[in-house]
Structure formats: C-alpha cells, structure tokens
Amino acid sequence: MDCVVLLPVLHNVGMQKEIRAALLFGLVVWVYQATNPPPPKICGTPGGPPVTAPRIKLRDGRYLAYKEHGVSRETAKYKIIYVHGFASMRHNTMSVEKLSPEVVEELGFHLVSFDRPGYGESDPHPKRTPESIALDIEELADHLEFGSRFYVMGFSMGGQVVWGCLKYIPHRLAGAALIAPVVNYWWPGFPANLSTEAYYLQLPQDQWTLRVAHHAPWLTYWWNTQKWFPASAVAARKPEVFSRQDLELLSMVTDGRMNMPQTMQQGKFETIHRDMMVGFGKWEFDPMDLENPFPDNEGTVHLWQGDEDKMVPVSLQRYIAQRLPWINYHEISGSGHMFPYIPEICEAIIKALLLEKN
C-alpha cells in the first residue's frame, strides 16, 4: 500500500484514541461529581452561616443546636425532647408553640427541640446512624440536666428516630411518642407482600428515590440533583403527596417554608439526602423485634397515625401495632400526614404521653 494512502488511516486511529481518552476522562469526572457532593458549609466556620442558637458541644466535637419551650426547666414536672421531621428544624414543633399558656402551665412541661445533625445550626455527622442520633439525644438531655429519665417525641422522620431511642437508650426514657413515624420498607419484620403493596402506593419517582437510597446510597446525591428523571416528590413538596386534609393544613405550617433557607443552609446532602440514606438504608435492628421498655408500666409508648396518610402507609403502622401490643396505637380518621399541626390533636398527643398509664 502506498504511504500516502496510509497517512489518513493512521491519523484516524490516533483521533479515535484521543476521542476514547476524552470520553473516558469525561466519564471519570462525571462519576466523581455524581458520587462526591460539595462539602457542607458548617456554621461558625469561615464562609459558613452564623451561629445564632444555643448549642452544646458533643463528646466527638460536633455542635448540636437547640431551642427551649414551655415552662422553665427548674419548675417543670415533665421534660421532653422533640425530634423534628424531614426538611425541618428546631423551630418546627407541630403546634406546641400554639398551645394556650393555660394548657402549658397545667401540664407543666419543658420541651426542647433540636436541629438534627446537618440541619439548621447543628454540625453534620457523615457517619450518622439510628444509634448515633439516639446517643446525641441522650447527651443533650444530660447537658440540660434532664435527670435520669425524660420523654421523647418525634414527628415523621423524627418519629423514625424514636425507634432508635427505644432500642439504644430505653433505660433513659420515661415515655415515647412516635407521630406518623416514617417506615423503612426493608425492615425484615414486615411480610413481603404487605411491604411491597405499601411501597407501590408511592408515586413512581419516590419509589425510585428510595430504591437508590437503599440499594445504591452512593448515588443518592446524584439522583436527587440530576435533571433527567424526576426525583423525590416528597422533598419537592408536590401536592400529590398530601391528603385532602394536609392541603387544608398547609397554611398552618408556613413556618416550615419560612425557615427552609435556614433549615438546609449547610447543604442538602447532609440534611435531606442523609435522611434518605439513613432512614431507608440497612438498619442494624428491626423495630418489630423490640421488647417493651416499660415492663412494670412505669411509662408508655404511643404511635399516632392518620388513616389517609399518603407519605407513610397506615397498613404498615397497623401491622407494627399488632406485632408490638405494648404500643398504644392511635389512628386518626380522615387525617393525612400533617394532623399534629392541629392544636387540639397536638395537645392530645402530649397529654397521652405525660398522663396516660397502661
């Protein structure tokens, strides 16, 4: 073959190698960006948001921000730690702040809400687990001198956190309330047909969001930031995820929308994305294997659920209540996920926790 004819062929081979190298480099860059979210902007550090809330320093050096409500710590008969939900923070406490002063004085409770790690002004915890957040709560109670026993309440994703308290610090609890607690569809205690049926009640985009969080957590950041497919409808607060009653109540929870910039000011990855990975990942225990933390009736555990909740399926809560007969199960007819924002129901939840005995 003539040398002049070979030159274009050799040139094309070289070009193909360059193209392949460029494509490979682009793929490596994409994978790195997809699996490595930007670092959080930690409060109180250069370039980070300011610190405005009281905070405690935990044993591992992280800071936890909190807010106090109710009667003073010194005069309180009951001391409660409240755990906020998904895409929320210490300012969001259902309708606690709307209770009348007379009710608060009558019950005599002191309630502390706190920013879960990464939210608001609490430092992120990249190794967060159901156990670590329970131990954070115990440390917060000790710092505030709550005594040997205290109450815990949690709403939605915060309700799921209460399961960790029942597992890891039951000896510190005087009582517990799980309020529309988020369920993990992969808890082994659920019958496969029941959890599968409940799982498919979600919007397809939420099904995929949870699949990624459970099976490929390293892709959670990418999935929730990519633009090709719709990601979490719950995170986007799409109207489809709310019940009829929820939509009516949304005007009562404008505080959540007003606080949204501060809620995730340190970054979405260590807040809502971390919540997805922890809440729907592989747990070290199954809540349905838990034993009664109050065998001598020295306290009570309550589970509250709306029967029209589109975010947390009532069928799975009914099954949990059946498996754990020591739980006091309260099902609110005609209610969705936001029923705790009705002041009368919020008051009933607190009264049941503090005053009811088995």
mmCIF file of C-alpha atoms in Angstrom:
data_model
loop_
_atom_site.group_PDB
_atom_site.id
_atom_site.type_symbol
_atom_site.label_atom_id
_atom_site.label_comp_id
_atom_site.label_asym_id
_atom_site.label_seq_id
_atom_site.Cartn_x
_atom_site.Cartn_y
_atom_site.Cartn_z
ATOM 1 C CA MET A 1 0.000 0.000 0.000
ATOM 2 C CA ASP A 2 1.214 3.467 -0.862
ATOM 3 C CA CYS A 3 2.492 5.536 2.111
ATOM 4 C CA VAL A 4 0.324 8.461 1.081
ATOM 5 C CA VAL A 5 -2.798 6.255 1.461
ATOM 6 C CA LEU A 6 -1.704 5.050 4.948
ATOM 7 C CA LEU A 7 -1.353 8.549 6.420
ATOM 8 C CA PRO A 8 -5.126 9.311 6.750
ATOM 9 C CA VAL A 9 -5.718 5.844 8.249
ATOM 10 C CA LEU A 10 -3.001 6.330 10.871
ATOM 11 C CA HIS A 11 -4.319 9.815 11.556
ATOM 12 C CA ASN A 12 -7.869 8.435 12.127
ATOM 13 C CA VAL A 13 -6.544 5.777 14.505
ATOM 14 C CA GLY A 14 -4.866 8.488 16.518
ATOM 15 C CA MET A 15 -8.033 10.561 16.556
ATOM 16 C CA GLN A 16 -10.075 7.559 17.750
ATOM 17 C CA LYS A 17 -7.683 7.066 20.655
ATOM 18 C CA GLU A 18 -7.976 10.736 21.569
ATOM 19 C CA ILE A 19 -11.765 10.576 21.442
ATOM 20 C CA ARG A 20 -11.821 7.430 23.587
ATOM 21 C CA ALA A 21 -9.452 9.057 26.086
ATOM 22 C CA ALA A 22 -11.604 12.187 26.220
ATOM 23 C CA LEU A 23 -14.780 10.136 26.726
ATOM 24 C CA LEU A 24 -13.105 8.099 29.456
ATOM 25 C CA PHE A 25 -11.891 11.253 31.174
ATOM 26 C CA GLY A 26 -15.394 12.759 30.952
ATOM 27 C CA LEU A 27 -16.873 9.597 32.459
ATOM 28 C CA VAL A 28 -14.387 9.679 35.351
ATOM 29 C CA VAL A 29 -15.227 13.338 36.026
ATOM 30 C CA TRP A 30 -18.969 12.589 35.912
ATOM 31 C CA VAL A 31 -18.666 9.631 38.312
ATOM 32 C CA TYR A 32 -16.596 11.725 40.727
ATOM 33 C CA GLN A 33 -19.067 14.604 40.666
ATOM 34 C CA ALA A 34 -22.043 12.235 40.953
ATOM 35 C CA THR A 35 -20.671 10.452 43.999
ATOM 36 C CA ASN A 36 -18.893 13.335 45.734
ATOM 37 C CA PRO A 37 -21.287 16.077 46.817
ATOM 38 C CA PRO A 38 -19.881 19.507 47.670
ATOM 39 C CA PRO A 39 -18.711 19.802 51.295
ATOM 40 C CA PRO A 40 -21.172 21.324 53.787
ATOM 41 C CA LYS A 41 -20.898 24.968 54.838
ATOM 42 C CA ILE A 42 -20.540 24.415 58.574
ATOM 43 C CA CYS A 43 -21.976 27.062 60.881
ATOM 44 C CA GLY A 44 -19.443 29.263 62.623
ATOM 45 C CA THR A 45 -16.604 28.475 60.211
ATOM 46 C CA PRO A 46 -15.130 30.955 57.699
ATOM 47 C CA GLY A 47 -17.636 31.341 54.882
ATOM 48 C CA GLY A 48 -20.258 29.349 56.763
ATOM 49 C CA PRO A 49 -23.583 30.534 58.199
ATOM 50 C CA PRO A 50 -23.513 32.368 61.544
ATOM 51 C CA VAL A 51 -24.332 30.723 64.872
ATOM 52 C CA THR A 52 -27.449 32.266 66.419
ATOM 53 C CA ALA A 53 -28.831 29.435 68.584
ATOM 54 C CA PRO A 54 -27.667 27.977 71.892
ATOM 55 C CA ARG A 55 -25.592 24.866 71.202
ATOM 56 C CA ILE A 56 -23.918 22.095 73.149
ATOM 57 C CA LYS A 57 -20.595 20.515 72.254
ATOM 58 C CA LEU A 58 -20.853 16.734 71.973
ATOM 59 C CA ARG A 59 -18.170 14.288 73.034
ATOM 60 C CA ASP A 60 -16.942 13.842 69.461
ATOM 61 C CA GLY A 61 -16.553 17.619 68.990
ATOM 62 C CA ARG A 62 -19.732 18.259 66.987
ATOM 63 C CA TYR A 63 -22.151 21.008 67.999
ATOM 64 C CA LEU A 64 -25.896 20.493 68.462
ATOM 65 C CA ALA A 65 -28.257 23.497 68.333
ATOM 66 C CA TYR A 66 -31.448 23.525 70.395
ATOM 67 C CA LYS A 67 -34.459 25.624 71.414
ATOM 68 C CA GLU A 68 -36.460 25.587 74.664
ATOM 69 C CA HIS A 69 -40.251 25.786 75.022
ATOM 70 C CA GLY A 70 -42.863 25.558 77.783
ATOM 71 C CA VAL A 71 -42.363 26.251 81.465
ATOM 72 C CA SER A 72 -38.878 26.751 82.857
ATOM 73 C CA ARG A 73 -36.557 23.801 83.316
ATOM 74 C CA GLU A 74 -36.414 24.471 87.044
ATOM 75 C CA THR A 75 -40.188 24.269 87.605
ATOM 76 C CA ALA A 76 -41.100 21.619 85.007
ATOM 77 C CA LYS A 77 -42.809 18.407 86.108
ATOM 78 C CA TYR A 78 -42.064 16.750 82.756
ATOM 79 C CA LYS A 79 -39.101 17.150 80.425
ATOM 80 C CA ILE A 80 -39.455 16.303 76.753
ATOM 81 C CA ILE A 81 -37.042 16.164 73.816
ATOM 82 C CA TYR A 82 -38.775 16.697 70.481
ATOM 83 C CA VAL A 83 -37.301 15.384 67.201
ATOM 84 C CA HIS A 84 -38.229 17.270 64.031
ATOM 85 C CA GLY A 85 -39.031 15.673 60.699
ATOM 86 C CA PHE A 86 -37.709 15.697 57.133
ATOM 87 C CA ALA A 87 -36.618 19.069 55.694
ATOM 88 C CA SER A 88 -37.392 20.716 59.035
ATOM 89 C CA MET A 89 -35.552 22.128 62.067
ATOM 90 C CA ARG A 90 -35.744 23.116 65.743
ATOM 91 C CA HIS A 91 -38.312 25.856 65.072
ATOM 92 C CA ASN A 92 -40.833 23.318 63.729
ATOM 93 C CA THR A 93 -42.560 21.634 66.693
ATOM 94 C CA MET A 94 -46.001 20.724 65.316
ATOM 95 C CA SER A 95 -48.409 23.036 67.222
ATOM 96 C CA VAL A 96 -46.555 23.124 70.547
ATOM 97 C CA GLU A 97 -45.994 26.881 70.328
ATOM 98 C CA LYS A 98 -49.715 27.408 69.609
ATOM 99 C CA LEU A 99 -50.886 25.705 72.794
ATOM 100 C CA SER A 100 -52.507 28.084 75.240
ATOM 101 C CA PRO A 101 -50.376 29.264 78.183
ATOM 102 C CA GLU A 102 -53.032 27.757 80.488
ATOM 103 C CA VAL A 103 -52.539 24.281 78.975
ATOM 104 C CA VAL A 104 -48.769 24.569 79.147
ATOM 105 C CA GLU A 105 -48.919 25.651 82.794
ATOM 106 C CA GLU A 106 -51.440 22.946 83.646
ATOM 107 C CA LEU A 107 -49.276 20.204 82.161
ATOM 108 C CA GLY A 108 -46.054 21.761 83.438
ATOM 109 C CA PHE A 109 -43.786 20.501 80.684
ATOM 110 C CA HIS A 110 -40.469 21.815 79.424
ATOM 111 C CA LEU A 111 -39.811 20.814 75.815
ATOM 112 C CA VAL A 112 -36.525 21.077 73.945
ATOM 113 C CA SER A 113 -36.364 20.807 70.176
ATOM 114 C CA PHE A 114 -33.017 20.494 68.426
ATOM 115 C CA ASP A 115 -31.564 20.559 64.938
ATOM 116 C CA ARG A 116 -30.711 17.052 63.870
ATOM 117 C CA PRO A 117 -27.132 16.716 62.533
ATOM 118 C CA GLY A 118 -26.605 18.774 59.383
ATOM 119 C CA TYR A 119 -29.864 20.682 59.774
ATOM 120 C CA GLY A 120 -30.117 24.309 60.896
ATOM 121 C CA GLU A 121 -27.111 25.062 63.078
ATOM 122 C CA SER A 122 -26.116 21.545 64.168
ATOM 123 C CA ASP A 123 -22.875 20.197 62.716
ATOM 124 C CA PRO A 124 -23.189 17.457 60.084
ATOM 125 C CA HIS A 125 -22.427 13.866 61.021
ATOM 126 C CA PRO A 126 -21.297 11.906 57.931
ATOM 127 C CA LYS A 127 -21.413 8.664 59.937
ATOM 128 C CA ARG A 128 -24.921 9.250 61.265
ATOM 129 C CA THR A 129 -26.891 6.097 62.179
ATOM 130 C CA PRO A 130 -30.061 5.356 64.171
ATOM 131 C CA GLU A 131 -27.784 4.640 67.141
ATOM 132 C CA SER A 132 -25.701 7.819 66.859
ATOM 133 C CA ILE A 133 -28.721 10.134 66.864
ATOM 134 C CA ALA A 134 -30.164 8.338 69.908
ATOM 135 C CA LEU A 135 -26.879 8.899 71.732
ATOM 136 C CA ASP A 136 -26.924 12.574 70.659
ATOM 137 C CA ILE A 137 -30.341 12.880 72.305
ATOM 138 C CA GLU A 138 -29.057 11.269 75.496
ATOM 139 C CA GLU A 139 -26.107 13.670 75.559
ATOM 140 C CA LEU A 140 -28.398 16.656 75.016
ATOM 141 C CA ALA A 141 -30.585 15.544 77.929
ATOM 142 C CA ASP A 142 -27.555 15.180 80.184
ATOM 143 C CA HIS A 143 -26.205 18.595 79.230
ATOM 144 C CA LEU A 144 -29.568 20.183 80.052
ATOM 145 C CA GLU A 145 -29.741 18.232 83.338
ATOM 146 C CA PHE A 146 -32.985 16.454 82.479
ATOM 147 C CA GLY A 147 -32.325 13.793 85.097
ATOM 148 C CA SER A 148 -32.198 10.024 84.817
ATOM 149 C CA ARG A 149 -35.346 9.769 82.670
ATOM 150 C CA PHE A 150 -37.044 12.013 80.131
ATOM 151 C CA TYR A 151 -39.703 11.827 77.393
ATOM 152 C CA VAL A 152 -39.104 11.737 73.630
ATOM 153 C CA MET A 153 -41.473 12.760 70.848
ATOM 154 C CA GLY A 154 -40.767 12.613 67.135
ATOM 155 C CA PHE A 155 -42.763 13.530 64.043
ATOM 156 C CA SER A 156 -42.387 11.870 60.618
ATOM 157 C CA MET A 157 -38.662 11.230 60.037
ATOM 158 C CA GLY A 158 -38.185 12.369 63.627
ATOM 159 C CA GLY A 159 -40.683 9.696 64.660
ATOM 160 C CA GLN A 160 -38.473 7.126 62.992
ATOM 161 C CA VAL A 161 -35.600 8.422 65.153
ATOM 162 C CA VAL A 162 -37.623 7.486 68.250
ATOM 163 C CA TRP A 163 -37.296 3.802 67.287
ATOM 164 C CA GLY A 164 -33.548 4.231 67.794
ATOM 165 C CA CYS A 165 -34.186 5.700 71.249
ATOM 166 C CA LEU A 166 -36.334 2.689 72.168
ATOM 167 C CA LYS A 167 -33.519 0.418 71.010
ATOM 168 C CA TYR A 168 -30.396 2.148 72.315
ATOM 169 C CA ILE A 169 -31.434 4.278 75.318
ATOM 170 C CA PRO A 170 -34.639 2.689 76.709
ATOM 171 C CA HIS A 171 -33.247 2.951 80.241
ATOM 172 C CA ARG A 172 -33.288 6.761 79.920
ATOM 173 C CA LEU A 173 -36.897 7.081 78.767
ATOM 174 C CA ALA A 174 -39.949 7.973 80.814
ATOM 175 C CA GLY A 175 -42.187 7.618 77.746
ATOM 176 C CA ALA A 176 -42.146 7.938 73.968
ATOM 177 C CA ALA A 177 -44.447 9.171 71.189
ATOM 178 C CA LEU A 178 -43.968 8.180 67.551
ATOM 179 C CA ILE A 179 -46.063 10.575 65.456
ATOM 180 C CA ALA A 180 -46.668 9.440 61.851
ATOM 181 C CA PRO A 181 -43.206 7.811 62.017
ATOM 182 C CA VAL A 182 -41.618 7.088 58.647
ATOM 183 C CA VAL A 183 -41.270 3.356 57.974
ATOM 184 C CA ASN A 184 -38.426 1.592 56.210
ATOM 185 C CA TYR A 185 -39.960 -0.781 53.651
ATOM 186 C CA TRP A 186 -36.956 -3.087 54.000
ATOM 187 C CA TRP A 187 -37.371 -3.832 57.708
ATOM 188 C CA PRO A 188 -37.357 -7.655 57.714
ATOM 189 C CA GLY A 189 -40.268 -7.911 60.168
ATOM 190 C CA PHE A 190 -42.764 -6.851 57.515
ATOM 191 C CA PRO A 191 -44.435 -9.607 55.465
ATOM 192 C CA ALA A 192 -43.068 -9.229 51.940
ATOM 193 C CA ASN A 193 -46.485 -8.905 50.333
ATOM 194 C CA LEU A 194 -47.572 -6.200 52.791
ATOM 195 C CA SER A 195 -44.470 -4.020 52.460
ATOM 196 C CA THR A 196 -44.426 -4.460 48.667
ATOM 197 C CA GLU A 197 -48.049 -3.416 48.358
ATOM 198 C CA ALA A 198 -47.440 -0.355 50.562
ATOM 199 C CA TYR A 199 -44.262 0.551 48.673
ATOM 200 C CA TYR A 200 -46.102 0.703 45.349
ATOM 201 C CA LEU A 201 -48.673 3.111 46.746
ATOM 202 C CA GLN A 202 -45.999 5.807 46.424
ATOM 203 C CA LEU A 203 -45.505 7.894 43.305
ATOM 204 C CA PRO A 204 -43.074 6.164 40.902
ATOM 205 C CA GLN A 205 -40.492 8.922 41.371
ATOM 206 C CA ASP A 206 -40.497 8.325 45.141
ATOM 207 C CA GLN A 207 -40.213 4.583 44.616
ATOM 208 C CA TRP A 208 -37.036 5.179 42.588
ATOM 209 C CA THR A 209 -35.683 7.688 45.107
ATOM 210 C CA LEU A 210 -35.967 5.139 47.909
ATOM 211 C CA ARG A 211 -34.560 2.326 45.751
ATOM 212 C CA VAL A 212 -31.447 4.405 45.157
ATOM 213 C CA ALA A 213 -31.148 5.345 48.847
ATOM 214 C CA HIS A 214 -31.411 1.688 49.889
ATOM 215 C CA HIS A 215 -29.542 -0.191 47.155
ATOM 216 C CA ALA A 216 -27.070 2.451 45.909
ATOM 217 C CA PRO A 217 -26.702 5.106 48.631
ATOM 218 C CA TRP A 218 -23.514 6.379 46.990
ATOM 219 C CA LEU A 219 -25.730 7.636 44.134
ATOM 220 C CA THR A 220 -28.239 9.448 46.371
ATOM 221 C CA TYR A 221 -26.740 12.874 45.785
ATOM 222 C CA TRP A 222 -26.640 12.395 42.030
ATOM 223 C CA TRP A 223 -30.185 11.033 41.832
ATOM 224 C CA ASN A 224 -31.613 13.966 43.763
ATOM 225 C CA THR A 225 -29.753 16.609 41.751
ATOM 226 C CA GLN A 226 -29.866 15.195 38.201
ATOM 227 C CA LYS A 227 -32.340 16.689 35.729
ATOM 228 C CA TRP A 228 -33.139 13.701 33.512
ATOM 229 C CA PHE A 229 -35.711 11.991 35.751
ATOM 230 C CA PRO A 230 -37.993 13.392 38.471
ATOM 231 C CA ALA A 231 -36.526 12.814 41.953
ATOM 232 C CA SER A 232 -38.307 12.853 45.319
ATOM 233 C CA ALA A 233 -41.824 14.285 45.182
ATOM 234 C CA VAL A 234 -41.823 14.453 48.986
ATOM 235 C CA ALA A 235 -38.677 16.609 49.020
ATOM 236 C CA ALA A 236 -40.222 18.835 46.350
ATOM 237 C CA ARG A 237 -43.477 19.058 48.373
ATOM 238 C CA LYS A 238 -45.569 18.096 45.366
ATOM 239 C CA PRO A 239 -49.329 18.407 46.034
ATOM 240 C CA GLU A 240 -49.779 14.745 45.072
ATOM 241 C CA VAL A 241 -48.069 13.549 48.264
ATOM 242 C CA PHE A 242 -50.543 15.365 50.526
ATOM 243 C CA SER A 243 -54.008 14.256 51.566
ATOM 244 C CA ARG A 244 -57.067 16.489 51.294
ATOM 245 C CA GLN A 245 -56.723 17.463 54.949
ATOM 246 C CA ASP A 246 -52.971 18.050 54.554
ATOM 247 C CA LEU A 247 -53.581 20.581 51.806
ATOM 248 C CA GLU A 248 -56.001 22.433 54.085
ATOM 249 C CA LEU A 249 -53.455 22.434 56.914
ATOM 250 C CA LEU A 250 -50.508 23.668 54.859
ATOM 251 C CA SER A 251 -51.461 27.263 55.596
ATOM 252 C CA MET A 252 -50.852 26.477 59.280
ATOM 253 C CA VAL A 253 -47.307 25.273 58.659
ATOM 254 C CA THR A 254 -45.968 28.304 56.799
ATOM 255 C CA ASP A 255 -43.263 28.425 59.464
ATOM 256 C CA GLY A 256 -41.670 25.458 57.728
ATOM 257 C CA ARG A 257 -41.466 27.268 54.384
ATOM 258 C CA MET A 258 -40.205 30.456 56.044
ATOM 259 C CA ASN A 259 -37.433 28.513 57.773
ATOM 260 C CA MET A 260 -36.472 26.477 54.690
ATOM 261 C CA PRO A 261 -33.361 28.543 53.748
ATOM 262 C CA GLN A 262 -32.024 28.201 57.296
ATOM 263 C CA THR A 263 -33.079 24.554 57.525
ATOM 264 C CA MET A 264 -30.691 23.434 54.782
ATOM 265 C CA GLN A 265 -28.199 26.310 54.870
ATOM 266 C CA GLN A 266 -25.289 23.903 55.373
ATOM 267 C CA GLY A 267 -26.211 21.909 52.272
ATOM 268 C CA LYS A 268 -28.877 19.455 51.129
ATOM 269 C CA PHE A 269 -26.631 16.414 51.204
ATOM 270 C CA GLU A 270 -26.097 16.316 54.967
ATOM 271 C CA THR A 271 -29.795 17.063 55.587
ATOM 272 C CA ILE A 272 -32.413 15.515 53.331
ATOM 273 C CA HIS A 273 -30.084 13.233 51.354
ATOM 274 C CA ARG A 274 -28.517 11.860 54.541
ATOM 275 C CA ASP A 275 -32.019 11.363 55.949
ATOM 276 C CA MET A 276 -32.895 9.201 52.949
ATOM 277 C CA MET A 277 -29.771 7.075 53.238
ATOM 278 C CA VAL A 278 -30.146 6.527 56.989
ATOM 279 C CA GLY A 279 -33.929 6.175 57.071
ATOM 280 C CA PHE A 280 -34.212 3.751 54.159
ATOM 281 C CA GLY A 281 -30.819 2.081 54.361
ATOM 282 C CA LYS A 282 -29.897 -1.183 56.057
ATOM 283 C CA TRP A 283 -30.603 -0.990 59.790
ATOM 284 C CA GLU A 284 -28.730 -2.888 62.495
ATOM 285 C CA PHE A 285 -32.022 -3.763 64.182
ATOM 286 C CA ASP A 286 -35.656 -4.327 63.313
ATOM 287 C CA PRO A 287 -38.127 -2.249 65.372
ATOM 288 C CA MET A 288 -40.518 -5.188 65.355
ATOM 289 C CA ASP A 289 -38.026 -7.170 67.434
ATOM 290 C CA LEU A 290 -38.023 -4.605 70.252
ATOM 291 C CA GLU A 291 -39.223 -5.538 73.717
ATOM 292 C CA ASN A 292 -41.439 -3.437 75.954
ATOM 293 C CA PRO A 293 -39.175 -0.791 77.545
ATOM 294 C CA PHE A 294 -41.676 -0.418 80.405
ATOM 295 C CA PRO A 295 -42.448 -3.948 81.645
ATOM 296 C CA ASP A 296 -43.552 -2.597 85.022
ATOM 297 C CA ASN A 297 -45.851 0.047 83.498
ATOM 298 C CA GLU A 298 -43.561 2.873 84.598
ATOM 299 C CA GLY A 299 -44.060 4.571 81.226
ATOM 300 C CA THR A 300 -45.944 4.324 77.934
ATOM 301 C CA VAL A 301 -45.192 4.268 74.214
ATOM 302 C CA HIS A 302 -47.670 5.810 71.776
ATOM 303 C CA LEU A 303 -47.910 5.605 67.995
ATOM 304 C CA TRP A 304 -50.133 8.126 66.200
ATOM 305 C CA GLN A 305 -51.133 7.720 62.552
ATOM 306 C CA GLY A 306 -53.591 9.262 60.089
ATOM 307 C CA ASP A 307 -55.561 6.742 58.050
ATOM 308 C CA GLU A 308 -55.300 8.867 54.873
ATOM 309 C CA ASP A 309 -51.547 9.495 55.089
ATOM 310 C CA LYS A 310 -50.041 9.365 51.583
ATOM 311 C CA MET A 311 -46.427 9.521 52.795
ATOM 312 C CA VAL A 312 -46.496 6.839 55.493
ATOM 313 C CA PRO A 313 -48.830 3.914 54.759
ATOM 314 C CA VAL A 314 -51.302 3.158 57.532
ATOM 315 C CA SER A 315 -51.231 -0.566 56.722
ATOM 316 C CA LEU A 316 -47.643 -0.883 57.936
ATOM 317 C CA GLN A 317 -48.337 1.069 61.135
ATOM 318 C CA ARG A 318 -51.280 -1.221 61.889
ATOM 319 C CA TYR A 319 -49.010 -4.201 61.438
ATOM 320 C CA ILE A 320 -46.380 -2.748 63.780
ATOM 321 C CA ALA A 321 -49.049 -2.081 66.419
ATOM 322 C CA GLN A 322 -50.239 -5.677 66.051
ATOM 323 C CA ARG A 323 -46.710 -7.074 66.399
ATOM 324 C CA LEU A 324 -45.940 -4.844 69.411
ATOM 325 C CA PRO A 325 -49.032 -4.940 71.642
ATOM 326 C CA TRP A 326 -47.317 -2.795 74.309
ATOM 327 C CA ILE A 327 -47.657 0.191 71.966
ATOM 328 C CA ASN A 328 -50.712 2.394 72.466
ATOM 329 C CA TYR A 329 -51.931 2.849 68.896
ATOM 330 C CA HIS A 330 -53.978 5.929 67.951
ATOM 331 C CA GLU A 331 -55.400 6.116 64.418
ATOM 332 C CA ILE A 332 -56.859 9.474 63.388
ATOM 333 C CA SER A 333 -59.773 9.018 60.982
ATOM 334 C CA GLY A 334 -59.794 11.276 57.910
ATOM 335 C CA SER A 335 -56.291 12.588 58.620
ATOM 336 C CA GLY A 336 -53.185 12.613 56.475
ATOM 337 C CA HIS A 337 -49.595 13.265 57.468
ATOM 338 C CA MET A 338 -49.920 16.763 58.925
ATOM 339 C CA PHE A 339 -52.517 16.090 61.642
ATOM 340 C CA PRO A 340 -50.140 17.030 64.530
ATOM 341 C CA TYR A 341 -50.412 20.638 63.337
ATOM 342 C CA ILE A 342 -53.999 20.699 64.568
ATOM 343 C CA PRO A 343 -53.588 22.253 68.059
ATOM 344 C CA GLU A 344 -56.240 20.017 69.656
ATOM 345 C CA ILE A 345 -54.518 16.873 68.405
ATOM 346 C CA CYS A 346 -51.080 18.173 69.419
ATOM 347 C CA GLU A 347 -52.464 18.753 72.909
ATOM 348 C CA ALA A 348 -53.959 15.232 72.976
ATOM 349 C CA ILE A 349 -50.604 13.729 71.942
ATOM 350 C CA ILE A 350 -48.763 15.485 74.788
ATOM 351 C CA LYS A 351 -51.431 14.657 77.371
ATOM 352 C CA ALA A 352 -51.447 10.975 76.392
ATOM 353 C CA LEU A 353 -47.669 10.817 76.653
ATOM 354 C CA LEU A 354 -47.438 12.522 80.040
ATOM 355 C CA LEU A 355 -50.628 11.480 81.793
ATOM 356 C CA GLU A 356 -51.837 8.131 80.447
ATOM 357 C CA LYS A 357 -50.748 4.933 82.152
ATOM 358 C CA ASN A 358 -51.017 1.356 80.915
#
